[in-house]
Structures are given as structure tokens and as C-alpha cells.
CSV table of C-alpha atoms and ligand atoms in Angstrom, one decimal:
chain,number,residue,atom,x,y,z
A,211,MET,CA,0.0,0.0,0.0
A,212,VAL,CA,1.2,3.5,-0.7
A,213,LEU,CA,1.6,5.7,2.3
A,214,ARG,CA,2.2,2.6,4.3
A,215,ARG,CA,3.8,4.3,7.2
A,216,LEU,CA,1.0,6.8,7.6
A,217,GLY,CA,-1.4,4.0,7.3
A,218,LYS,CA,0.3,2.0,10.0
A,219,SER,CA,0.6,4.8,12.5
A,220,ILE,CA,-3.0,5.9,12.1
A,221,HIS,CA,-4.1,2.3,12.4
A,222,SER,CA,-2.2,1.8,15.7
A,223,ALA,CA,-3.8,5.0,17.0
A,224,ILE,CA,-7.2,3.7,16.2
A,225,GLU,CA,-6.4,0.3,17.7
A,226,LYS,CA,-5.2,1.8,20.9
A,227,PHE,CA,-8.4,3.9,21.0
A,228,VAL,CA,-10.6,0.8,20.6
A,229,ARG,CA,-8.6,-1.2,23.2
A,230,ARG,CA,-8.7,1.4,25.9
A,231,GLY,CA,-11.5,1.8,28.4
A,232,PRO,CA,-14.8,3.7,28.0
A,233,LEU,CA,-15.0,6.7,25.8
A,234,ASP,CA,-14.4,9.9,27.6
A,235,LYS,CA,-12.8,13.3,26.9
A,236,GLU,CA,-9.3,12.1,27.9
A,237,LEU,CA,-9.5,9.2,25.4
A,238,VAL,CA,-10.6,11.5,22.6
A,239,LEU,CA,-7.7,13.8,23.4
A,240,GLU,CA,-5.3,10.9,23.3
A,241,LEU,CA,-6.6,9.8,19.9
A,242,LYS,CA,-6.3,13.4,18.7
A,243,ASN,CA,-2.7,13.6,19.8
A,244,ASP,CA,-1.8,10.2,18.3
A,245,ILE,CA,-3.4,11.1,14.9
A,246,PHE,CA,-1.8,14.6,15.0
A,247,ARG,CA,1.6,12.9,15.5
A,248,ALA,CA,1.0,10.4,12.7
A,249,LEU,CA,0.1,13.2,10.3
A,250,LEU,CA,3.1,15.3,11.1
A,251,ASP,CA,5.4,12.3,10.9
A,252,ALA,CA,4.1,11.7,7.3
A,253,ASP,CA,5.2,15.3,6.5
A,254,ILE,CA,1.7,16.7,6.2
A,255,ASP,CA,1.5,20.4,6.5
A,256,ILE,CA,0.9,21.4,10.1
A,257,ALA,CA,-2.1,23.6,9.3
A,258,VAL,CA,-3.8,20.8,7.5
A,259,ALA,CA,-3.1,18.4,10.3
A,260,SER,CA,-4.4,20.8,12.9
A,261,VAL,CA,-7.7,21.2,11.1
A,262,VAL,CA,-8.2,17.5,11.0
A,263,VAL,CA,-7.6,16.9,14.6
A,264,ASN,CA,-9.4,20.0,15.9
A,265,ASN,CA,-12.5,18.9,13.9
A,266,LEU,CA,-12.0,15.4,15.3
A,267,GLU,CA,-12.0,16.7,18.9
A,268,GLN,CA,-14.8,19.1,18.4
A,269,ARG,CA,-17.1,16.7,16.6
A,270,SER,CA,-16.3,13.8,18.9
A,271,LEU,CA,-17.2,15.7,22.0
A,272,THR,CA,-20.2,17.6,20.8
A,273,GLU,CA,-22.0,15.6,18.1
A,274,GLU,CA,-25.3,14.1,19.2
A,275,LEU,CA,-25.8,10.5,18.3
A,276,PRO,CA,-29.0,8.6,17.7
A,277,PRO,CA,-29.6,6.0,20.4
A,278,GLY,CA,-28.1,2.6,19.8
A,279,ILE,CA,-25.0,3.8,17.9
A,280,ASP,CA,-21.7,2.7,19.4
A,281,ARG,CA,-19.9,6.0,20.4
A,282,LYS,CA,-16.4,4.7,19.7
A,283,LYS,CA,-17.5,3.6,16.2
A,284,ALA,CA,-18.9,7.0,15.7
A,285,VAL,CA,-15.6,8.6,16.6
A,286,ILE,CA,-13.8,6.3,14.1
A,287,ASN,CA,-16.2,7.4,11.5
A,288,ILE,CA,-15.4,11.0,12.2
A,289,VAL,CA,-11.7,10.2,11.7
A,290,TYR,CA,-12.7,8.6,8.4
A,291,GLU,CA,-14.7,11.6,7.3
A,292,GLU,CA,-12.1,14.1,8.3
A,293,LEU,CA,-9.2,12.2,6.6
A,294,THR,CA,-11.2,11.7,3.4
A,295,ARG,CA,-12.1,15.3,3.4
A,296,ILE,CA,-8.6,16.6,3.4
A,297,MET,CA,-7.8,14.1,0.7
A,298,GLY,CA,-10.3,15.8,-1.6
A,299,GLY,CA,-13.3,13.6,-0.7
A,300,GLU,CA,-15.2,11.6,-3.2
A,301,ALA,CA,-13.2,10.2,-6.2
A,302,ARG,CA,-14.3,11.9,-9.4
A,303,PRO,CA,-13.4,10.9,-12.9
A,304,LEU,CA,-11.5,13.2,-15.1
A,305,ASN,CA,-13.7,15.9,-16.6
A,306,VAL,CA,-13.7,14.5,-20.1
A,307,ASN,CA,-16.3,13.3,-22.5
A,308,LYS,CA,-15.7,11.0,-25.4
A,309,LYS,CA,-18.1,12.8,-27.7
A,310,LYS,CA,-16.0,16.0,-28.0
A,311,THR,CA,-12.3,17.0,-28.1
A,312,ASN,CA,-11.1,17.3,-24.6
A,313,ILE,CA,-8.0,19.2,-23.6
A,314,ILE,CA,-6.0,18.2,-20.5
A,315,MET,CA,-3.2,20.5,-19.3
A,316,MET,CA,-0.5,19.4,-16.9
A,317,LEU,CA,0.8,21.8,-14.3
A,318,GLY,CA,3.5,21.3,-11.7
A,319,SER,CA,7.0,22.3,-10.5
A,320,GLN,CA,10.2,21.3,-12.1
A,321,GLY,CA,10.9,17.6,-12.0
A,322,SER,CA,7.6,16.7,-10.4
A,323,GLY,CA,7.0,14.1,-13.1
A,324,LYS,CA,4.7,15.9,-15.6
A,325,THR,CA,6.2,14.6,-18.8
A,326,THR,CA,6.5,11.1,-17.6
A,327,THR,CA,2.9,11.2,-16.4
A,328,VAL,CA,1.7,12.5,-19.7
A,329,GLY,CA,3.2,9.3,-21.2
A,330,LYS,CA,1.6,7.1,-18.6
A,331,LEU,CA,-1.8,8.8,-19.0
A,332,ALA,CA,-1.6,8.5,-22.8
A,333,TYR,CA,-0.8,4.8,-22.5
A,334,LYS,CA,-3.7,4.2,-20.1
A,335,LEU,CA,-6.3,6.3,-21.7
A,336,LYS,CA,-5.5,5.0,-25.2
A,337,LYS,CA,-6.2,1.5,-23.8
A,338,GLU,CA,-9.5,2.8,-22.5
A,339,GLY,CA,-10.5,3.7,-26.0
A,340,TRP,CA,-9.6,7.3,-26.3
A,341,ARG,CA,-8.0,8.8,-29.4
A,342,VAL,CA,-5.1,10.5,-27.8
A,343,GLY,CA,-2.7,13.2,-29.1
A,344,LEU,CA,0.2,14.8,-27.1
A,345,VAL,CA,1.4,18.3,-27.3
A,346,ALA,CA,5.0,19.2,-26.3
A,347,ALA,CA,4.5,22.8,-25.0
A,348,ASP,CA,7.5,22.8,-22.7
A,349,THR,CA,9.9,25.1,-24.5
A,350,TRP,CA,12.3,25.6,-21.5
A,351,ARG,CA,13.7,22.2,-20.6
A,352,PRO,CA,16.3,21.1,-23.1
A,353,GLY,CA,15.3,17.7,-24.4
A,354,ALA,CA,11.7,18.0,-23.3
A,355,TYR,CA,10.4,17.4,-26.9
A,356,ASP,CA,12.6,14.4,-27.4
A,357,GLN,CA,11.5,13.0,-24.0
A,358,LEU,CA,7.9,13.3,-25.0
A,359,ILE,CA,8.5,11.8,-28.5
A,360,GLN,CA,10.0,8.7,-26.8
A,361,LEU,CA,7.1,8.4,-24.4
A,362,GLY,CA,4.7,8.8,-27.3
A,363,GLU,CA,6.4,5.9,-29.1
A,364,ARG,CA,6.0,3.7,-26.1
A,365,ALA,CA,2.3,4.6,-25.8
A,366,GLU,CA,1.8,4.5,-29.5
A,367,VAL,CA,0.4,8.0,-29.5
A,368,GLU,CA,1.3,10.9,-31.8
A,369,VAL,CA,3.3,13.8,-30.4
A,370,PHE,CA,3.0,17.3,-31.8
A,371,GLY,CA,5.9,19.7,-31.2
A,372,ASN,CA,8.4,22.0,-32.7
A,373,PRO,CA,11.7,22.4,-30.8
A,374,LYS,CA,12.5,25.6,-32.7
A,375,GLN,CA,9.3,27.4,-31.6
A,376,LYS,CA,9.9,29.1,-28.2
A,377,ASN,CA,6.4,30.3,-27.8
A,378,ALA,CA,4.5,27.7,-25.7
A,379,VAL,CA,1.1,29.2,-26.4
A,380,LYS,CA,1.6,29.0,-30.1
A,381,ILE,CA,2.8,25.4,-30.0
A,382,ALA,CA,-0.2,24.5,-27.8
A,383,GLN,CA,-2.7,26.2,-30.1
A,384,GLU,CA,-1.1,24.7,-33.3
A,385,GLY,CA,-1.0,21.2,-31.6
A,386,ILE,CA,-4.7,21.4,-30.6
A,387,LYS,CA,-5.7,22.5,-34.1
A,388,HIS,CA,-3.6,19.6,-35.6
A,389,PHE,CA,-5.2,17.0,-33.4
A,390,ARG,CA,-8.7,18.4,-33.8
A,391,ASN,CA,-8.4,18.0,-37.5
A,392,GLN,CA,-7.5,14.4,-36.9
A,393,GLN,CA,-10.7,13.9,-34.8
A,394,LYS,CA,-8.7,13.1,-31.7
A,395,ASN,CA,-10.9,13.3,-28.6
A,396,LEU,CA,-8.2,13.7,-26.0
A,397,ILE,CA,-5.3,16.1,-26.2
A,398,ILE,CA,-2.8,16.2,-23.4
A,399,VAL,CA,-0.6,19.3,-23.2
A,400,ASP,CA,2.8,18.9,-21.4
A,401,THR,CA,4.0,22.2,-19.9
A,402,ALA,CA,7.2,23.6,-18.5
A,403,GLY,CA,8.4,23.3,-14.9
A,404,ARG,CA,11.5,25.3,-15.3
A,405,HIS,CA,11.6,28.8,-16.7
A,406,LYS,CA,13.6,32.1,-16.4
A,407,GLY,CA,12.1,32.4,-13.0
A,408,ASP,CA,9.1,31.6,-10.8
A,409,ASP,CA,7.1,34.6,-11.8
A,410,ALA,CA,7.7,34.1,-15.5
A,411,LEU,CA,6.6,30.5,-15.2
A,412,ILE,CA,3.4,31.4,-13.4
A,413,LYS,CA,2.7,34.1,-16.1
A,414,GLU,CA,3.2,31.6,-18.9
A,415,MET,CA,0.9,29.1,-17.2
A,416,LYS,CA,-1.8,31.7,-16.7
A,417,ASN,CA,-1.5,32.7,-20.3
A,418,LEU,CA,-1.7,29.1,-21.5
A,419,THR,CA,-4.8,28.4,-19.5
A,420,LYS,CA,-6.5,31.5,-20.8
A,421,LYS,CA,-5.7,30.7,-24.4
A,422,ILE,CA,-6.3,26.9,-24.6
A,423,LYS,CA,-9.1,26.7,-22.1
A,424,PRO,CA,-8.4,23.2,-20.8
A,425,ASP,CA,-11.3,21.0,-19.7
A,426,GLU,CA,-9.1,19.5,-17.0
A,427,VAL,CA,-6.0,20.9,-15.3
A,428,ILE,CA,-4.0,18.2,-13.6
A,429,PHE,CA,-1.6,19.2,-10.9
A,430,VAL,CA,1.4,16.9,-10.7
A,431,VAL,CA,3.1,16.5,-7.3
A,432,ASP,CA,6.3,14.8,-6.4
A,433,GLY,CA,5.3,12.4,-3.6
A,434,THR,CA,8.7,12.6,-2.0
A,435,ASN,CA,8.2,16.3,-1.3
A,436,GLY,CA,6.9,17.2,2.1
A,437,LYS,CA,5.3,20.2,3.6
A,438,GLN,CA,6.4,22.7,1.0
A,439,VAL,CA,4.0,21.2,-1.4
A,440,PHE,CA,1.1,22.9,0.4
A,441,GLU,CA,2.4,26.4,-0.6
A,442,SER,CA,3.2,25.3,-4.1
A,443,ALA,CA,-0.2,23.9,-4.6
A,444,GLN,CA,-1.8,27.1,-3.4
A,445,LYS,CA,0.3,29.0,-5.8
A,446,TYR,CA,-0.7,26.9,-8.8
A,447,ALA,CA,-4.3,26.9,-7.7
A,448,ARG,CA,-4.3,30.6,-8.2
A,449,VAL,CA,-3.0,30.1,-11.8
A,450,SER,CA,-5.7,27.9,-13.1
A,451,GLU,CA,-8.6,25.9,-11.7
A,452,ILE,CA,-7.0,22.6,-10.8
A,453,GLY,CA,-9.3,19.7,-11.4
A,454,SER,CA,-7.3,16.8,-10.1
A,455,ILE,CA,-4.0,15.8,-8.7
A,456,ILE,CA,-1.6,13.1,-9.7
A,457,VAL,CA,1.1,12.2,-7.1
A,458,THR,CA,4.3,10.6,-8.5
A,459,LYS,CA,7.1,8.6,-7.1
A,460,LEU,CA,5.1,6.9,-4.4
A,461,ASP,CA,7.0,3.7,-5.2
A,462,GLY,CA,10.0,4.7,-3.1
A,463,THR,CA,10.0,5.4,0.6
A,464,ALA,CA,7.9,8.6,0.2
A,465,LYS,CA,6.1,9.5,3.3
A,466,GLY,CA,3.5,11.0,1.0
A,467,GLY,CA,2.4,13.8,3.3
A,468,GLY,CA,3.1,16.3,0.5
A,469,ALA,CA,0.5,14.6,-1.6
A,470,ILE,CA,-2.2,15.0,1.0
A,471,SER,CA,-1.2,18.6,1.7
A,472,ALA,CA,-1.5,19.3,-2.0
A,473,SER,CA,-5.0,17.8,-2.1
A,474,ALA,CA,-6.0,19.8,0.9
A,475,ALA,CA,-4.6,23.0,-0.5
A,476,ALA,CA,-6.2,22.7,-3.9
A,477,GLY,CA,-9.4,21.2,-2.5
A,478,VAL,CA,-9.5,18.4,-5.1
A,479,PRO,CA,-8.8,14.7,-4.9
A,480,ILE,CA,-5.8,12.7,-6.0
A,481,LYS,CA,-6.9,10.7,-9.0
A,482,TYR,CA,-3.9,8.7,-9.9
A,483,ILE,CA,-0.6,7.9,-8.3
A,484,GLY,CA,2.7,7.1,-10.1
A,485,THR,CA,4.4,4.1,-8.7
A,486,GLY,CA,7.4,3.7,-10.9
A,487,GLU,CA,9.3,5.1,-13.9
A,488,ASP,CA,7.7,2.7,-16.3
A,489,ILE,CA,4.9,3.8,-18.6
A,490,THR,CA,2.5,1.3,-17.0
A,491,ALA,CA,3.2,2.5,-13.5
A,492,LEU,CA,0.1,4.6,-12.9
A,493,GLU,CA,-2.7,3.5,-10.6
A,494,GLU,CA,-6.1,5.0,-9.9
A,495,PHE,CA,-6.5,6.4,-6.5
A,496,ASN,CA,-9.7,6.6,-4.4
A,497,PRO,CA,-9.4,8.6,-1.2
A,498,LYS,CA,-12.4,6.9,0.5
A,499,LYS,CA,-11.1,3.4,-0.2
A,500,PHE,CA,-7.6,4.4,0.8
A,501,VAL,CA,-8.7,5.8,4.2
A,502,GLY,CA,-11.0,2.9,4.6
A,503,ARG,CA,-8.1,0.6,4.3
A,504,ILE,CA,-5.9,2.6,6.7
A,505,LEU,CA,-8.7,2.3,9.3
A,506,GLY,CA,-9.0,-1.4,8.7
A,507,MET,CA,-12.3,-1.3,7.0
A,508,GLY,CA,-11.0,-3.2,4.1
A,509,ASP,CA,-12.2,-3.0,0.6
A,510,LEU,CA,-14.1,-6.1,-0.2
A,511,ASP,CA,-15.7,-4.8,-3.3
A,512,THR,CA,-12.4,-4.3,-5.0
A,513,LEU,CA,-11.1,-7.6,-3.8
A,514,ILE,CA,-14.1,-9.3,-5.4
A,515,GLU,CA,-13.5,-7.4,-8.6
A,516,GLU,CA,-9.9,-8.4,-8.6
A,517,VAL,CA,-10.7,-12.0,-8.0
A,518,LYS,CA,-13.0,-11.9,-11.0
A,519,LYS,CA,-10.3,-10.2,-13.1
A,520,ALA,CA,-7.7,-12.7,-12.2
A,521,ASN,CA,-10.1,-15.1,-13.8
A,522,LEU,CA,-9.7,-18.1,-11.5
A,523,ALA,CA,-9.1,-21.0,-13.9
A,524,LEU,CA,-11.1,-23.5,-11.8
A,525,SER,CA,-13.5,-25.9,-13.4
A,526,GLU,CA,-16.9,-26.2,-11.8
A,527,ASP,CA,-16.1,-29.7,-10.6
A,528,ARG,CA,-13.0,-28.5,-8.9
A,529,THR,CA,-14.7,-25.6,-7.3
A,530,GLU,CA,-17.4,-27.8,-5.9
A,531,GLU,CA,-14.8,-30.2,-4.5
A,532,MET,CA,-12.8,-27.4,-3.0
A,533,MET,CA,-15.8,-25.9,-1.3
A,534,LYS,CA,-16.3,-29.3,0.3
A,535,GLY,CA,-12.8,-29.0,1.7
A,536,HIS,CA,-11.1,-31.4,-0.8
A,537,MET,CA,-8.1,-29.8,-2.5
A,538,ASN,CA,-5.4,-31.2,-4.6
A,539,TYR,CA,-2.0,-29.8,-5.4
A,540,ASN,CA,-3.1,-28.6,-8.8
A,541,ASP,CA,-5.7,-26.4,-7.1
A,542,ILE,CA,-2.9,-25.0,-4.9
A,543,LEU,CA,-0.7,-24.2,-7.9
A,544,MET,CA,-3.7,-22.4,-9.4
A,545,MET,CA,-4.3,-20.4,-6.3
A,546,PHE,CA,-0.6,-19.2,-6.3
A,547,GLU,CA,-1.1,-18.3,-9.9
A,548,SER,CA,-4.2,-16.2,-9.2
A,549,MET,CA,-2.5,-14.6,-6.3
A,550,ASN,CA,0.3,-13.4,-8.6
A,551,LYS,CA,-2.2,-12.2,-11.1
A,552,MET,CA,-3.9,-10.1,-8.4
A,553,GLY,CA,-0.7,-8.4,-7.6
A,554,GLY,CA,0.6,-10.6,-4.9
A,555,PHE,CA,0.0,-11.1,-1.2
A,556,ARG,CA,0.3,-7.4,-0.2
A,557,LYS,CA,-2.3,-6.2,-2.7
A,558,ILE,CA,-4.7,-8.8,-1.3
A,559,LEU,CA,-3.9,-8.0,2.3
A,560,ASP,CA,-4.5,-4.3,1.6
A,561,MET,CA,-8.0,-5.1,0.6
A,562,LEU,CA,-8.9,-7.3,3.6
A,563,PRO,CA,-10.7,-5.7,6.5
A,564,GLY,CA,-9.4,-5.7,10.0
A,565,GLY,CA,-6.3,-3.8,9.1
A,566,MET,CA,-4.5,-7.1,8.4
A,567,THR,CA,-2.0,-5.4,6.1
A,568,HIS,CA,-0.6,-3.5,9.1
A,569,GLN,CA,0.1,-6.7,11.0
A,570,VAL,CA,2.2,-8.2,8.3
A,571,ASP,CA,5.5,-6.6,7.6
A,572,ASP,CA,7.6,-7.0,4.5
A,573,ASN,CA,9.9,-9.7,6.1
A,574,MET,CA,6.9,-11.9,6.8
A,575,LEU,CA,5.7,-11.3,3.3
A,576,ASN,CA,9.0,-12.2,1.7
A,577,MET,CA,8.8,-15.4,3.6
A,578,SER,CA,5.4,-16.1,2.2
A,579,LYS,CA,6.7,-15.4,-1.3
A,580,GLU,CA,9.7,-17.7,-0.7
A,581,ASN,CA,7.4,-20.4,0.6
A,582,MET,CA,5.2,-20.1,-2.5
A,583,GLU,CA,8.2,-20.5,-4.8
A,584,LYS,CA,9.4,-23.4,-2.8
A,585,PHE,CA,6.0,-25.1,-2.8
A,586,LYS,CA,5.8,-24.6,-6.6
A,587,VAL,CA,9.0,-26.6,-7.1
A,588,VAL,CA,7.9,-29.3,-4.7
A,589,ILE,CA,4.6,-29.7,-6.5
A,590,SER,CA,6.4,-29.9,-9.9
A,591,SER,CA,8.3,-32.9,-8.6
A,592,MET,CA,5.1,-34.9,-7.9
A,593,THR,CA,3.6,-37.5,-10.1
A,594,LYS,CA,0.3,-36.8,-11.7
A,595,LYS,CA,-1.5,-39.0,-9.2
A,596,GLU,CA,0.2,-37.3,-6.3
A,597,ARG,CA,-0.8,-33.9,-7.7
A,598,GLU,CA,-4.3,-34.9,-8.0
A,599,ALA,CA,-4.2,-36.2,-4.5
A,600,GLU,CA,-5.3,-39.6,-5.6
A,601,VAL,CA,-2.6,-41.3,-3.5
A,602,LYS,CA,-1.6,-40.5,0.0
A,603,LEU,CA,1.9,-39.0,0.4
A,604,ASN,CA,3.6,-41.6,2.6
A,605,ARG,CA,7.1,-41.4,3.9
A,606,THR,CA,8.7,-42.9,0.8
A,607,ARG,CA,6.9,-40.6,-1.5
A,608,ILE,CA,7.7,-37.6,0.6
A,609,GLU,CA,11.4,-38.5,0.6
A,610,ARG,CA,11.4,-38.9,-3.1
A,611,ILE,CA,9.7,-35.6,-3.7
A,612,ALA,CA,12.1,-33.8,-1.4
A,613,ARG,CA,15.1,-35.3,-3.2
A,614,GLY,CA,13.6,-34.4,-6.6
A,615,SER,CA,12.9,-30.8,-5.7
A,616,GLY,CA,16.0,-30.2,-3.7
A,617,VAL,CA,14.2,-29.3,-0.5
A,618,THR,CA,14.1,-31.0,2.9
A,619,VAL,CA,11.5,-33.6,4.0
A,620,GLU,CA,10.2,-31.0,6.4
A,621,ASP,CA,9.5,-28.7,3.6
A,622,VAL,CA,7.4,-31.3,1.8
A,623,LYS,CA,5.6,-32.1,5.1
A,624,GLU,CA,4.9,-28.4,5.6
A,625,LEU,CA,3.2,-28.3,2.2
A,626,VAL,CA,1.1,-31.3,3.1
A,627,ASN,CA,0.1,-29.6,6.4
A,628,GLN,CA,-0.7,-26.4,4.8
A,629,LYS,CA,-3.0,-28.2,2.3
A,630,LYS,CA,-4.7,-29.8,5.3
A,631,MET,CA,-5.1,-26.5,7.0
A,632,ALA,CA,-6.5,-24.9,3.9
A,633,GLU,CA,-9.1,-27.7,3.6
A,634,LYS,CA,-10.0,-27.3,7.2
A,635,MET,CA,-10.5,-23.6,6.8
A,636,VAL,CA,-12.7,-23.9,3.8
A,637,LYS,CA,-14.8,-26.4,5.6
A,638,GLN,CA,-15.1,-24.0,8.6
A,639,MET,CA,-15.9,-21.1,6.4
A,640,ASN,CA,-18.7,-23.0,4.8
A,641,LYS,CA,-20.3,-24.0,8.0
A,642,PRO,CA,-23.6,-22.0,8.2
A,643,LYS,CA,-23.0,-21.0,11.8
A,644,ARG,CA,-21.3,-17.8,12.9
A,645,ARG,CA,-18.7,-16.4,10.6
A,646,GLY,CA,-15.8,-14.4,12.1
A,647,ARG,CA,-12.2,-14.6,11.8
A,648,GLY,CA,-9.6,-16.6,13.6
A,649,GLY,CA,-10.2,-20.0,15.0
A,650,SER,CA,-7.5,-21.9,13.1
A,651,GLY,CA,-4.9,-20.8,15.7
A,652,GLY,CA,-1.8,-21.2,13.5
A,653,GLY,CA,-2.6,-18.5,11.0
A,654,LEU,CA,-3.7,-18.7,7.5
A,655,PRO,CA,-2.2,-21.4,5.3
A,656,PHE,CA,0.7,-21.0,2.8
A,657,GLY,CA,2.8,-18.8,5.0
A,658,LEU,CA,0.3,-16.0,5.5
A,659,PRO,CA,1.2,-15.3,9.1
A,660,PHE,CA,-2.0,-14.0,10.6
A,661,GLY,CA,-5.2,-15.5,11.8
B,217,GTP,N1,10.4,6.3,-9.3
B,217,GTP,C1,9.6,7.1,-10.0
B,217,GTP,N2,10.1,8.0,-10.8
B,217,GTP,C2,9.3,8.9,-11.4
B,217,GTP,C3,7.9,8.8,-11.4
B,217,GTP,N3,7.4,9.7,-12.2
B,217,GTP,C4,8.5,10.4,-12.7
B,217,GTP,N4,9.6,9.9,-12.3
B,217,GTP,C5,11.0,10.3,-12.6
B,217,GTP,O1,11.2,11.7,-12.2
B,217,GTP,C6,12.1,12.4,-13.0
B,217,GTP,C7,11.4,13.6,-13.5
B,217,GTP,O2,10.3,13.3,-14.3
B,217,GTP,P1,9.8,14.3,-15.5
B,217,GTP,O3,8.6,13.6,-16.0
B,217,GTP,O4,10.8,14.6,-16.5
B,217,GTP,O5,9.4,15.6,-14.7
B,217,GTP,P2,8.8,16.9,-15.2
B,217,GTP,O6,7.8,17.4,-14.2
B,217,GTP,O7,8.3,16.8,-16.6
B,217,GTP,O8,10.1,17.8,-15.2
B,217,GTP,P3,10.3,19.3,-15.9
B,217,GTP,O9,9.9,19.1,-17.3
B,217,GTP,O10,11.8,19.6,-15.7
B,217,GTP,O11,9.5,20.2,-15.1
B,217,GTP,C8,12.4,11.4,-14.2
B,217,GTP,O12,13.6,10.8,-13.9
B,217,GTP,C9,11.3,10.3,-14.1
B,217,GTP,O13,11.7,9.1,-14.5
B,217,GTP,C10,7.4,7.7,-10.5
B,217,GTP,O14,6.1,7.6,-10.3
B,217,GTP,N5,8.2,6.9,-9.9
B,218,MG,MG1,8.8,17.8,-18.3
């Protein structure tokens, strides 16, 4: 999960709040302090953080509740609302419409990732069926045109530009005209981040906005920047009406506070996040879902969608058998495969409720991955009958499989045990009585170390 550290510290604050005694003023103040610290630690602007926690305190202590509502839950809900609010609230799609020619203009300081993001957006939106054209209207950065040409080639999208023309407005206008004639319905204009000076840059952006009248202005923020982003976002928000925010470089160790400050300053949500240098590394972002995950509410809708997308290659027969608690080793291989397709353990953990993702650190996860790879090798050393669980894995067989796959006998036995545990869990889950988690004691199978 991006902003993992922020997620973790807010989650612990909430956990402590739930664990402690009855709800009183002192407990609310403690929660307020913990959340304030978590926000500042993530490099969120202090004014933004203060608004969040002051609202939290005030609302928690004064809001009347209908009878029957758990007060602690109500407070957690206030945390949820306040955090989503500073992150721009409800996720909104880009303000574009396939039936006309839409103009998107990028905005952001030098090196924030505008040009790279133009490439990523072009790649993504083209796949979604848009007819995309790119305009290289950064006349200040040497090589900006070539950089965009390369990205355009990767995304298979045409780039309009003229390295000799120094007037950004002219290039933008010519580019838009060019692509309009070609019936493109989405034109993305890359702009400068460096200039003769700050004021000159702002002036140029103001002028561009006035002349090309973009349908959507996207403010691009470097996710590794901290508090200073707040001011910068305010400055750009005065230049043109920012419609959305894209935060880049969240793949590193970015605390990400700058991203949230930007959102709060401009009053619009983060729509996408950049998670790598590659053209495919752009993910949609939904503040509500994100905060929900931080608070441990999980995101089961997305999980279900992802499972569908991963297209579980299980026949109906096998599904029925598995639901009865009878698995074989082919089923297990298939489960590993789907897990990979869904983006791995962490992605799945992120979407599970109960804040599970915060309980599993990267070391544990690497162990799970290692286990998975090991088990794959073990299974590949089995005979067909063994894989289909038609024969019992006795000592001789286990020893042979271990030799064949270069692992220890214990490793093979572990796989056998994990299979048994998985079968037991499925049986338990299918029992019509109370659902609820836990119960298996030793954690989830296949090295997922929680329960
Ligand atoms: N790791 C990582 N690097 C990124 C990401 N987005 C952009 N970058 C890198 O950040 C650097 C700057 O990106 P650009 O797209 O050139 O930034 P820019 O805003 O166009 O810069 P100027 O045109 O000078 O204002 C490049 O080295 C990119 O590869 C991201 O999401 N993750
Ligand atoms: Mg650029």
C-alpha cells in the first residue's frame, strides 16, 4: 500500500483507542494527539493536520448520536470523514467526455514528473479507447520534446511539437488544431516546470490556461516532497482551476504527506498515483477506499472485482470439490497463480478488512513469497496422481519428492500440512454458523502469518 507508514501509525492510534477503556474526553484527546503525530510524521502540513484533529476533537465531543450507535465507532467514523475530506473527498473521474475533443493541461513544478505522467496517461487512456494526441508545450527544458517523443512511441500515440518554436502558447494552439483536424478526442498538453524564474513560469501558465481553455487541469506533485507542497499547490491553484492531482514517485519510501497537503490546498482529490518510472506505473486512487483501508475497514468490493479479473481458472467440478474441503496440489498451484495475477499477497492484504495489512511486515511477506516459490518446485516434482491427491503422500513418496525438488523432507511435510489447514479452513468457512475470523490458531495457510 502506498503511504504505508502513515497507514500503519493511524491504524495503531485507532487500535489503541478501541482497546482502551470507555469513551471519555481524555481518550478523545489521546486519539487526537496520536493522529496529529501520525500526520506530522508523514510530513503533512501542520495547518492541515491541525484542522483534521481539531475537527475530530470538536465533533467527537459535541455531536449528538442517535440511540443505539456505538460511540467509539462514531468517533472512528469522524476520523474517516475528516481524513477523506482533506484528501479531496469523493473520487471523481477526469472531466472529459468521449463525444468531444477534450484538452488536458499538466501543471507542476520542475521535476515533479509531468512529462513522464503525460506518457503514462496517454498509455492508459488509449487503452481505454480514447483517441489521444500529445502536445509538447515545454519550451524551456532542453530535451523535453525528445523525451515526449520517446514516451509517445512507447504509448503508440502521436506527439505534436516544434523544438524551434519558443512560444509555448503558439505550440499548444497549433497542436490542438492539428489533433482536432485528426478527430482526436483527448489532447494532453505537457508544460514547462523550469523557466527564467518563478514569476515568468506562473505568467506563462496563466496565459496558456487563458488561451487553450483546458477542460481539465492536472496538478502533478512529487510524492517525495513534504510540507512545502502545500504552498506550491496554493500558488498553482491561483493560476488555473486545478481539477485533479496526480502524485508521482510513491514507489519509493515517500512519506506522502506532501501529496495529502496538495490535495487539501487545492481542494481536489488525488486521482492517480505514479508508482514507478515505467509507462505502466500509474494507478487509480480513491481517497475513500484508501482511508477505509488505513482504518482497517478493508475493501471487499475491490477484492471481489480483482478475483474476477484474475479469472480463476477453476472448473466447476474442482470448485465444488474445493468448497467441500477437498483440495489437490493442482488447485494450490492455481491459487498461487491467481495470487500473482492479483498483484501478490500485499495487494490482497491491503484489501482485507481488520487492518491485516498493518500486521504483516515486509519480512513476513517475503517469507510467504519464498514459501510459495518453494512449494511450486515441490509440486512440480510430484507425479500426476500425487498432484491430483489420488494417492496418499507416505514417507517414501515424501522423501522422493524432497530429493527431486532439492528441499528437505520437512518442507514437503509443511506443504502437506498447509494443504490440510486450507481444507479445514474452507470447511469451517462453509459452516452455516457464525462467521468471524480466527479460530484456526496457527494463522492462514501457505505462510500467511496471521489469523
Ligand atoms: N520512481 C519514480 N520516478 C518517477 C515517477 N514519475 C516520474 N519519475 C522520474 O522523475 C524524473 C522527472 O520526471 P519528468 O517527467 O521529467 O518531470 P517533469 O515534471 O516533466 O520535469 P520538468 O519538465 O523539468 O519540469 C524522471 O527521472 C522520471 O523518470 C514515478 O512515479 N516513480
Ligand atoms: Mg517535463
